[in-house]
Short mmCIF file of C-alpha atoms in Angstrom, two decimals:
data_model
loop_
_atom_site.label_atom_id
_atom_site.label_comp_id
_atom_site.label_asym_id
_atom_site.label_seq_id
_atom_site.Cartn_x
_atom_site.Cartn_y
_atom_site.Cartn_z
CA UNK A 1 184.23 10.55 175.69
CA UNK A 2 181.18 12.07 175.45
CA UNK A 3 177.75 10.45 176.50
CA UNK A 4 174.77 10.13 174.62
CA UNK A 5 171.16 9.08 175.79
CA UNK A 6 168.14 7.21 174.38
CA UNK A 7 165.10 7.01 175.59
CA UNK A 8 163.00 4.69 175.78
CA UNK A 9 165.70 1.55 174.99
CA UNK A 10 162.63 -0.61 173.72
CA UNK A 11 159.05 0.02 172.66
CA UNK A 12 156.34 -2.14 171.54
CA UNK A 13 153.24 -0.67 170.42
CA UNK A 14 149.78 -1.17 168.50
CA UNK A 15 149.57 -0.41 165.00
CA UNK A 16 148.17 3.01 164.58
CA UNK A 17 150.09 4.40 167.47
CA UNK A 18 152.29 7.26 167.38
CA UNK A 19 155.95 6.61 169.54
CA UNK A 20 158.14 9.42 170.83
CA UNK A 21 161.88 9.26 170.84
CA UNK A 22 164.13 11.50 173.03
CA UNK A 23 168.31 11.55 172.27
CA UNK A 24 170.29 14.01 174.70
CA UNK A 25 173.43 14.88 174.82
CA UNK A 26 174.50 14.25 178.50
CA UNK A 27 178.10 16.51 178.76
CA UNK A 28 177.64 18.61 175.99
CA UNK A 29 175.61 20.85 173.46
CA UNK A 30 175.49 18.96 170.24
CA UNK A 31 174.54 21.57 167.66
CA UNK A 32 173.95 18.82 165.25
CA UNK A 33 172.30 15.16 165.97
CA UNK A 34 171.56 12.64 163.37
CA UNK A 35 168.89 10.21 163.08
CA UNK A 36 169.26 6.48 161.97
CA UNK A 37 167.47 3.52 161.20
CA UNK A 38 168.80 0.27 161.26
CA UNK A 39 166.53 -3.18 159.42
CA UNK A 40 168.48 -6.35 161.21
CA UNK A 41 171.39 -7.35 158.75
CA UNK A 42 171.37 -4.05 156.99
CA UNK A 43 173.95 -1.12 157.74
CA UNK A 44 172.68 2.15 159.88
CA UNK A 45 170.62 4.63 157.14
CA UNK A 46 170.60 7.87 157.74
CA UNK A 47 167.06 9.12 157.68
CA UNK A 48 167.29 13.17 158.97
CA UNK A 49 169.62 15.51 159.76
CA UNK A 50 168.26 17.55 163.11
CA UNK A 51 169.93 21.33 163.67
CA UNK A 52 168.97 23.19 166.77
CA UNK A 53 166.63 25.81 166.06
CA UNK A 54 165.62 24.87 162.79
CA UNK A 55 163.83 22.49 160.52
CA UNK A 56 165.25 18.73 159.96
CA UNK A 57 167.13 17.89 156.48
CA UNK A 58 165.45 14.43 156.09
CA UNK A 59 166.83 11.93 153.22
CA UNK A 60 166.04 10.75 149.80
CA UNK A 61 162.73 8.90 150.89
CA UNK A 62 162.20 9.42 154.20
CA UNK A 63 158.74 10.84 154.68
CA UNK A 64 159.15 14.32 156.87
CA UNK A 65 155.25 14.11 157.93
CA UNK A 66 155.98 10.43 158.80
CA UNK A 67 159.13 10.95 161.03
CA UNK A 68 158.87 14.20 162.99
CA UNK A 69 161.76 15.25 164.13
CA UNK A 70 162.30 18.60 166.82
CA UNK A 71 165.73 19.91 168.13
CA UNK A 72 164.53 22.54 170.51
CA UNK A 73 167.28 22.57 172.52
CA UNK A 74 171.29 22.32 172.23
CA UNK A 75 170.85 19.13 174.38
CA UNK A 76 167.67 17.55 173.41
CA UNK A 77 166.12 15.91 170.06
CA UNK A 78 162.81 14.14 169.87
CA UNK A 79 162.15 11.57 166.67
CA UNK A 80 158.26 10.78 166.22
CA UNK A 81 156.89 7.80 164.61
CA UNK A 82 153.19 9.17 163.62
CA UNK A 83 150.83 5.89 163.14
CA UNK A 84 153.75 3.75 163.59
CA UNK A 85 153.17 0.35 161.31
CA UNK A 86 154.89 -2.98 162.08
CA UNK A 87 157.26 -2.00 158.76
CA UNK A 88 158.76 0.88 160.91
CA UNK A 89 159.76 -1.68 163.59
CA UNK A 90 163.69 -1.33 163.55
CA UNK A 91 166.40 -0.35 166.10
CA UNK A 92 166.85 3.77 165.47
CA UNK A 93 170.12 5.27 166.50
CA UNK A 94 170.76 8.95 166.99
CA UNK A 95 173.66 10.52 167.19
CA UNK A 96 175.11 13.63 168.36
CA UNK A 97 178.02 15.72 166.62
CA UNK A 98 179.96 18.76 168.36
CA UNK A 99 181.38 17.42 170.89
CA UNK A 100 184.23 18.06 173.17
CA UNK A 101 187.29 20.10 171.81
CA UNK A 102 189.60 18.14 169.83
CA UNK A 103 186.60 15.80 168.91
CA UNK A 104 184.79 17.63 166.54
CA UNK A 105 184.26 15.35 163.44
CA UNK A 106 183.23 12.39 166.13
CA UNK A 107 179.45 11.57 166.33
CA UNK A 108 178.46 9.85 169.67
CA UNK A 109 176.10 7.34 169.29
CA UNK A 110 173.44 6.85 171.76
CA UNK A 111 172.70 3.40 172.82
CA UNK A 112 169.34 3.09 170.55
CA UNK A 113 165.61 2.40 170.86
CA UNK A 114 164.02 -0.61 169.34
CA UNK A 115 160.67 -0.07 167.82
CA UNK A 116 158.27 -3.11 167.28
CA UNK A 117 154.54 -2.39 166.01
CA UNK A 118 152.50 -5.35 166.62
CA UNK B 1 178.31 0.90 142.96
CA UNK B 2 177.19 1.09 146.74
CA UNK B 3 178.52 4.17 148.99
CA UNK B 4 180.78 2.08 151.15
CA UNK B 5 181.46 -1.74 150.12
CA UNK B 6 182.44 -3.84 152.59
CA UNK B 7 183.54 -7.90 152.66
CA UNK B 8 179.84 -9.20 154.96
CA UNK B 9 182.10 -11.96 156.46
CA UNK B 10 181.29 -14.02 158.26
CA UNK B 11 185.19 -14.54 159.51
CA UNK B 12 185.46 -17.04 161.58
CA UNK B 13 188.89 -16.92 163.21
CA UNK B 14 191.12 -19.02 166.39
CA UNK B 15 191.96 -16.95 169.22
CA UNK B 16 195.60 -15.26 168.50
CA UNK B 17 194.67 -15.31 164.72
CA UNK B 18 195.69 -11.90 162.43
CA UNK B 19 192.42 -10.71 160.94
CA UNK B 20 192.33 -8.45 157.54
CA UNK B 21 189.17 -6.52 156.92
CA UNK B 22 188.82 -4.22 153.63
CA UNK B 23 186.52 -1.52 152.70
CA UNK B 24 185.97 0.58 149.14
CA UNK B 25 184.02 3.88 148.84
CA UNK B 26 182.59 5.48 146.27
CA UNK B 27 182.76 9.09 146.81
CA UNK B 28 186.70 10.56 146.09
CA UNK B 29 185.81 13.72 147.50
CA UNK B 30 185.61 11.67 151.03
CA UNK B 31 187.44 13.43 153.77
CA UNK B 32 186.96 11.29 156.83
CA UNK B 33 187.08 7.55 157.59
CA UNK B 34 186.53 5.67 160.46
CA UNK B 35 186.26 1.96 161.38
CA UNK B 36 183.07 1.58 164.06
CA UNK B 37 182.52 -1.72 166.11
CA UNK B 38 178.76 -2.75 166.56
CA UNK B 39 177.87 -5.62 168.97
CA UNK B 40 175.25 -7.65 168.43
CA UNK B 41 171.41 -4.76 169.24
CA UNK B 42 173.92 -1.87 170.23
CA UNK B 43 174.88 1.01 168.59
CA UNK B 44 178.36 1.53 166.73
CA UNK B 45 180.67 2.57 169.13
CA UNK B 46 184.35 4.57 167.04
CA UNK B 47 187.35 2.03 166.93
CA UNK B 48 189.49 4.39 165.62
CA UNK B 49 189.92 6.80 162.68
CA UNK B 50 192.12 6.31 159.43
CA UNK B 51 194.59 8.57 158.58
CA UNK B 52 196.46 8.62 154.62
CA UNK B 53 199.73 7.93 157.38
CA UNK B 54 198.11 4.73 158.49
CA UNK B 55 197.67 4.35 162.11
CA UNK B 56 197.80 2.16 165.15
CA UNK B 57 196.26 1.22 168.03
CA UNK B 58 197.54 -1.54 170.16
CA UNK B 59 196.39 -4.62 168.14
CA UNK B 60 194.24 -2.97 165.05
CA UNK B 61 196.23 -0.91 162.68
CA UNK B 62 194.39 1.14 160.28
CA UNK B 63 195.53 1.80 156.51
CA UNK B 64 193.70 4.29 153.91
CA UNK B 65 194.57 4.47 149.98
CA UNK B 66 192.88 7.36 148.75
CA UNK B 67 194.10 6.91 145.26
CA UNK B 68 192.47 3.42 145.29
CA UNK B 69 189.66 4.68 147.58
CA UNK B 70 190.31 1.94 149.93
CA UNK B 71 190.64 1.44 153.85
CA UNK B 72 191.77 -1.92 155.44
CA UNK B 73 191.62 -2.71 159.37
CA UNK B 74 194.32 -5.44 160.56
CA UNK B 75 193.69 -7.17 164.27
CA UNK B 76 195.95 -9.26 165.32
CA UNK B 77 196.44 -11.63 168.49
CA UNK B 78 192.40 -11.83 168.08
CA UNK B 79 191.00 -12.14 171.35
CA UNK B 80 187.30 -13.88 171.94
CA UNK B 81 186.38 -9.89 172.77
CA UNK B 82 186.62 -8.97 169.34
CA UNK B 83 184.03 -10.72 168.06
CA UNK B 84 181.47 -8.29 166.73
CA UNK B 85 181.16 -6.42 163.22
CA UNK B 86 183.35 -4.04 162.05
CA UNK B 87 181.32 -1.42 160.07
CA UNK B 88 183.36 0.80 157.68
CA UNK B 89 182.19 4.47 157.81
CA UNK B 90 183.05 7.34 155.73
CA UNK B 91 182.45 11.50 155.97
CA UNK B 92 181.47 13.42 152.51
CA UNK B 93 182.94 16.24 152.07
CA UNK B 94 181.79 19.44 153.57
CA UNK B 95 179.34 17.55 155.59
CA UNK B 96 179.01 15.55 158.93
CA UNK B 97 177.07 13.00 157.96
CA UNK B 98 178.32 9.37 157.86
CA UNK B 99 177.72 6.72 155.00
CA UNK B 100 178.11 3.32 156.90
CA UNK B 101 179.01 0.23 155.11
CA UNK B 102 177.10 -2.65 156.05
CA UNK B 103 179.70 -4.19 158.23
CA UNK B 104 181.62 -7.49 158.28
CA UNK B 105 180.76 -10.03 161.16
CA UNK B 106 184.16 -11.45 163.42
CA UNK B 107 183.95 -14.16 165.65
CA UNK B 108 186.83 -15.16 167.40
CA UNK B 109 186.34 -19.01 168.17
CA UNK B 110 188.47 -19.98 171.66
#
């Protein structure tokens, strides 16, 4: 199947700080990826959808200037924590959709980054 | 009513034991379903889709009642390796994004 990358896998940061997230799509060009957040015991949340070449469709109370989010590429999207807090620590998922032939209503999840703010 | 309802578990279960794990959603106009496995700080990795047929895949059989808007996953022979949770996902319609339930925890004691 296809592969999906996070970087980094873990970051721990001041309070204050602002943390960059990069997702690629390894073996293909995902023309959609999707953004998740996931508290410990809670299911994944959806917090943006990310389209290549355009702006990010971000959910029901999910602050845009908060959690910037940039698909420049067919291959690359970056999240952005600005002034992370230690109530944004949480293990966020993307995922990337248009995958190989056959396979197009899978999303491949990459393997996530976990966020704590100290 | 939540999005996708799911049994939290825990299930504790022997080795060899047949395992029955349920789901409801909300949303009739639904067109996709999936079961996802998540181990404990990774991400979900697909199990298998669910088909209205009902489907199969070595030892997990899927099952979907869209009149009932219901999706069951059976295991059986559980093996120790199966001990994770099972997260019920489901596609709106017209759209690619996925509403995850919030998963029922397995553990397969030896």
């Amino acid at each position: 199947g296809a592969v999906v990358s996070q970087h980094p896998s873990w970051v721990i940061c001041k309070s204050g700080t602002s943390v960059k997230i990069e997702c690629r799509s390894l073996d293909f060009q995902a023309t959609t990826m999707f953004w998740y957040r996931q508290f410990p015991k809670q299911s994944l949340m959806l917090m943006a959808t990310s389209n290549e070449g355009s702006k990010a469709t971000y959910e029901q109370g999910v602050e845009k200037d908060k959690f910037l989010i940039n698909h420049a590429s067919l291959t690359l999207s970056t999240l952005t924590v600005t002034s992370a807090h230690p109530e944004d620590s949480s293990f966020y998922i993307c995922s990337a959709h248009g995958g190989l032939a056959g396979e197009e209503e899978t999303q491949y999840f990459g393997p996530g980054t976990r966020l704590l703010v100290l | 009513r939540k999005e996708v309802e799911q049994d939290p578990g825990p299930f504790n279960v022997p080795e060899g034991a047949t395992v029955a794990f349920n789901c409801t959603y909300s949303n009739s106009a639904s067109q996709s379903f999936f079961w996802y496995r998540q181990d404990c700080r990774k991400e979900p990795k697909l199990l298998m889709s669910v088909y209205s047929s009902g489907n199969e895949d070595g030892r997990f059989t899927a099952q979907l009642n869209r009149a009932s808007q219901y999706i069951s996953l059976l295991i059986r022979d559980s093996k120790l390796s199966d001990s994770a949770t099972y997260l019920c996902v489901v596609n709106g319609a017209g759209s690619y994004q996925l509403t995850f339930g919030k998963g029922t925890k397995l553990s397969v004691i030896p």
